[in-house]
Short mmCIF file of C-alpha atoms in Angstrom, two decimals:
data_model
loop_
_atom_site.label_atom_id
_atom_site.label_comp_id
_atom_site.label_asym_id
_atom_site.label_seq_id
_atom_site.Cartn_x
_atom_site.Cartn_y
_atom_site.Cartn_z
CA UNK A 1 144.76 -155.30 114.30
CA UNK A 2 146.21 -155.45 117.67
CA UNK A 3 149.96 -155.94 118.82
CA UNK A 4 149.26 -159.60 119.55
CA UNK A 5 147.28 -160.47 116.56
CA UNK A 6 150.61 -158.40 114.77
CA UNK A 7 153.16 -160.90 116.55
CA UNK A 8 150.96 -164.02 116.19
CA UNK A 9 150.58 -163.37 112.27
CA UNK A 10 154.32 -162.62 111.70
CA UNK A 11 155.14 -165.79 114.28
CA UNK A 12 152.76 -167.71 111.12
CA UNK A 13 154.76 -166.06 108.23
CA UNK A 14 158.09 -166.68 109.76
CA UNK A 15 156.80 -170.12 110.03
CA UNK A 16 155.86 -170.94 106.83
CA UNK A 17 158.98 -169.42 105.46
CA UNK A 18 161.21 -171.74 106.93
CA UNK A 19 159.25 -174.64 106.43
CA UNK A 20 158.92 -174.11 102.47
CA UNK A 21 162.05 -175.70 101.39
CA UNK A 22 161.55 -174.05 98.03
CA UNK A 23 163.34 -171.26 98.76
CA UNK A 24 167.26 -170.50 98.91
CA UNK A 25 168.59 -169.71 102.26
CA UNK A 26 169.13 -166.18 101.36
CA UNK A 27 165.31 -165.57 99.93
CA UNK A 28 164.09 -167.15 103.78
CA UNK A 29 166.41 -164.34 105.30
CA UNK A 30 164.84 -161.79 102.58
CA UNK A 31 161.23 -162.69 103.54
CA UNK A 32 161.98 -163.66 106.83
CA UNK A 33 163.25 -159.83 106.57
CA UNK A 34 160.35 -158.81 105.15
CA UNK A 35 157.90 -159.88 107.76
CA UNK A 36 159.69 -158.78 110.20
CA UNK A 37 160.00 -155.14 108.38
CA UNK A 38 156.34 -154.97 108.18
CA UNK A 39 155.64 -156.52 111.53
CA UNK A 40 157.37 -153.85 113.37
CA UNK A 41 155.75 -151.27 111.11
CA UNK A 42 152.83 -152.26 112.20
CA UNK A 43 153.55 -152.39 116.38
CA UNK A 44 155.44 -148.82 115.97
CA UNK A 45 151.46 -147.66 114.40
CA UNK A 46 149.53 -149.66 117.11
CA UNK A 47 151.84 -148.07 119.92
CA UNK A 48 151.79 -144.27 118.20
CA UNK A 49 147.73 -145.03 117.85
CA UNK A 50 147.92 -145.80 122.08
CA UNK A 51 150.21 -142.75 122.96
CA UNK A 52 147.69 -140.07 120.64
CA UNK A 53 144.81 -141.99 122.56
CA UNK A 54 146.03 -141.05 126.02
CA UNK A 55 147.59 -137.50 124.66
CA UNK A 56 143.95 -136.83 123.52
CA UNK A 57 142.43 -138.01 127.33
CA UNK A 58 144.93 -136.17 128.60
CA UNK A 59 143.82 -133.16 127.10
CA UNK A 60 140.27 -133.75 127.87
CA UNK A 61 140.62 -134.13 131.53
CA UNK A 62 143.13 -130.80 131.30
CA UNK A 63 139.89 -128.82 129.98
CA UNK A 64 137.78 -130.73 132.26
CA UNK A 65 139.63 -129.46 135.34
CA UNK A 66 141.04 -126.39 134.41
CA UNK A 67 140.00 -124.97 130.80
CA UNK A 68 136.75 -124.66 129.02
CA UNK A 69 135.07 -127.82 127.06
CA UNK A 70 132.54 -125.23 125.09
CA UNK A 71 133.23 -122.70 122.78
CA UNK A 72 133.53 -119.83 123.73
CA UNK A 73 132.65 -115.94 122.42
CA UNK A 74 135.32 -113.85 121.96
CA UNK A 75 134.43 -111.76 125.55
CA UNK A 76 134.85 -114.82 127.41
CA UNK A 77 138.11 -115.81 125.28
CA UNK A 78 139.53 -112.45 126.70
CA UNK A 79 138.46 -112.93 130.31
CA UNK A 80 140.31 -116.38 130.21
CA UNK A 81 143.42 -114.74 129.32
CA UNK A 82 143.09 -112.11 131.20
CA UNK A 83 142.72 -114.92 134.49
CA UNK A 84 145.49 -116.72 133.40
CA UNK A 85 147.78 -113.31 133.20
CA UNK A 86 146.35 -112.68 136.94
CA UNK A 87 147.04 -115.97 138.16
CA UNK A 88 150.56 -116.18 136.48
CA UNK A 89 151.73 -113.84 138.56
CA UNK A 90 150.95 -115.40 141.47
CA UNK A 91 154.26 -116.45 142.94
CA UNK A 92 153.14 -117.94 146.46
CA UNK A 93 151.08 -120.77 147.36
CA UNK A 94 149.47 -118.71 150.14
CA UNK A 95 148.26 -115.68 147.75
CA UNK A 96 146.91 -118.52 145.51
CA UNK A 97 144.83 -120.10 147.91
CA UNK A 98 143.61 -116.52 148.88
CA UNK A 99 142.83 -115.42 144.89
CA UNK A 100 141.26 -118.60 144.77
CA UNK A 101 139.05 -118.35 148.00
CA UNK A 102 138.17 -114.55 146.76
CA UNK A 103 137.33 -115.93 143.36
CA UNK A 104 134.98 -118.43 144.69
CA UNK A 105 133.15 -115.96 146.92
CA UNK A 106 132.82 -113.33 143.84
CA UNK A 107 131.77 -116.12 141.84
CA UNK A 108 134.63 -115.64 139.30
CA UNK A 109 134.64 -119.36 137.89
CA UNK A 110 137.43 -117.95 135.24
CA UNK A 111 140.03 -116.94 137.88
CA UNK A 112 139.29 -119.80 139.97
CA UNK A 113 139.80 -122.27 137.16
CA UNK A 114 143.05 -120.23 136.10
CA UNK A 115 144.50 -120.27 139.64
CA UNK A 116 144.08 -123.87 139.84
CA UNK A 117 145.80 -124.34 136.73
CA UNK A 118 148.65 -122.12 137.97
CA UNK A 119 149.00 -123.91 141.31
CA UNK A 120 149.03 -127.02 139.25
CA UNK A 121 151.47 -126.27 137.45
CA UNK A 122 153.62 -125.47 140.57
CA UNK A 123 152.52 -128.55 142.07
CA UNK A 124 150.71 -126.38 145.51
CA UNK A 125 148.50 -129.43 146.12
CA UNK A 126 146.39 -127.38 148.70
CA UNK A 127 145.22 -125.41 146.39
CA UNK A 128 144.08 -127.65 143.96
CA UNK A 129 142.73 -129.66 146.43
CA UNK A 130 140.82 -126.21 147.76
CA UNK A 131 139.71 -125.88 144.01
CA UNK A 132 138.74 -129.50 143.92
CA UNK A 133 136.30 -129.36 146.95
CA UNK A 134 134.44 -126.22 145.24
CA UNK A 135 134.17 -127.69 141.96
CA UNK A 136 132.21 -130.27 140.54
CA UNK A 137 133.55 -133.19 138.88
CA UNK A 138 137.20 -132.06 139.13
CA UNK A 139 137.70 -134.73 141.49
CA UNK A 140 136.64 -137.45 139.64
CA UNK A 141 138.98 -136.27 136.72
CA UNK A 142 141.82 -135.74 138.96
CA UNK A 143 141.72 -139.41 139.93
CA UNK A 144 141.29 -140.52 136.41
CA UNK A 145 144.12 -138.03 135.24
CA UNK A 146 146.35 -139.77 138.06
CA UNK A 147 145.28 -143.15 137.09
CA UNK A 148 146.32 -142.53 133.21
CA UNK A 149 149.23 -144.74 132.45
CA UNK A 150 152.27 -142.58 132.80
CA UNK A 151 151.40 -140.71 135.27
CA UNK A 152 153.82 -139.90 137.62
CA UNK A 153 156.18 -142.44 136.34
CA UNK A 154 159.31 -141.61 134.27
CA UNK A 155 160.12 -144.73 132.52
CA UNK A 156 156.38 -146.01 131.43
CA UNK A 157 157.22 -144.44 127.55
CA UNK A 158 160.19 -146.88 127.59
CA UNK A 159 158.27 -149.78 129.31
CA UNK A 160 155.82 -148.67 126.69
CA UNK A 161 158.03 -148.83 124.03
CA UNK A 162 159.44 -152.10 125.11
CA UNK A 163 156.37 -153.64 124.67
CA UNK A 164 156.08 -152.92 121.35
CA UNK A 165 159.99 -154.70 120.37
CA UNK A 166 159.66 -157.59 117.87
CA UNK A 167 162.56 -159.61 117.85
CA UNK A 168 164.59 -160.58 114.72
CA UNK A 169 163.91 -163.77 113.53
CA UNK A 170 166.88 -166.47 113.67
CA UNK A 171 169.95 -165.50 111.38
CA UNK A 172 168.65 -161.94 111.30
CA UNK A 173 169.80 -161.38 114.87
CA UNK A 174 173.16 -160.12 114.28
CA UNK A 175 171.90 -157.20 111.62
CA UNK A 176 171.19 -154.16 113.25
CA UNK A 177 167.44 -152.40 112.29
CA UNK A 178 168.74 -150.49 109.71
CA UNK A 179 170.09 -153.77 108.20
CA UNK A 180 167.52 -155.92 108.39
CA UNK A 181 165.46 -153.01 106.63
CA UNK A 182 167.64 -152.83 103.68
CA UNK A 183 167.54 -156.74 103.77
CA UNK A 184 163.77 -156.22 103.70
CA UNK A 185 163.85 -154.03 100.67
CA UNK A 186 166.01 -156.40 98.29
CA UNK A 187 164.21 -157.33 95.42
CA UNK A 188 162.88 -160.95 95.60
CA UNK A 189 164.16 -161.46 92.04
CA UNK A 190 167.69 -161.30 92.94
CA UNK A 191 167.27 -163.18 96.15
#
């Protein structure tokens, strides 16, 4: 179920709560409660579902552009880290570009991919951008990395977030979340 077919079905329930004058005021607030326990439940799963999604894509496009997407044996395992010690110690933007030019000539796709990562990391756009033009596909994962939501934008995991708020029904307003989930939890019986 999606986050509007979540709202639209507790909008329904809330609904036929207060229309069913069967009910005492305080089992309407109890159920009205309830839906609106289980609602939210449900949004907080739908929005932790989206964030693993683009955590996982993430990833991919990471390994896409600057680890390996096969397994590998346990030689290449040690030339990887044996790259990314080399290019760790890389501490100037010019020196990386230069590794990285030398890597490309030797045909060391390991160092060149673990330079890139490093000047990544330190945000030297010209020499990702050198890796880029000598590397197939990067480019096109760059530009979806960069078009990921989130990207480059501090406050999209609250605008996120916001999107995912269910407001308390009527009467349930003034209880704080942690109030109108112990409302929630009350036993119908005594209500």
């Amino acid at each position: 179920m999606n986050a509007e077919q979540i709202r639209e079905r507790y909008q329904q329930q809330l609904d036929r709560i207060q229309s069913n004058r069967a009910y005492s005021d305080h089992a309407r607030q109890v159920l009205a409660a309830k839906a609106w326990s289980q609602a939210s439940q449900q949004l907080e799963h739908v929005r932790q579902a989206e964030l693993a999604d683009l955590a996982s894509r993430r990833e991919q496009l990471d390994r896409k552009m600057f680890g390996s997407t096969s397994n590998a044996d346990p030689g290449t395992v040690l030339a990887r880290r044996d790259a990314a010690d080399r290019a760790a110690a890389i501490d100037n933007p010019r020196i990386a570009a230069e590794t990285l030019a030398r890597a490309n000539r030797d045909g060391d796709h390991t160092l060149a991919q673990a330079v890139a990562a490093h000047a990544n990391g330190w945000g030297w756009t010209d020499v990702v951008d050198q890796h880029a033009a000598n590397t197939p596909g990067f480019g096109e994962a760059a530009q979806e990395w960069n078009g990921l939501p989130g990207t480059g934008d501090d406050f999209w995991e609250t605008k996120h977030a916001m999107q995912f708020l269910l407001p308390k029904p009527g009467g349930l307003d003034r209880l704080s979340d942690a109030q109108a989930h112990a409302l929630a939890d009350e036993d119908m019986e005594a209500a």
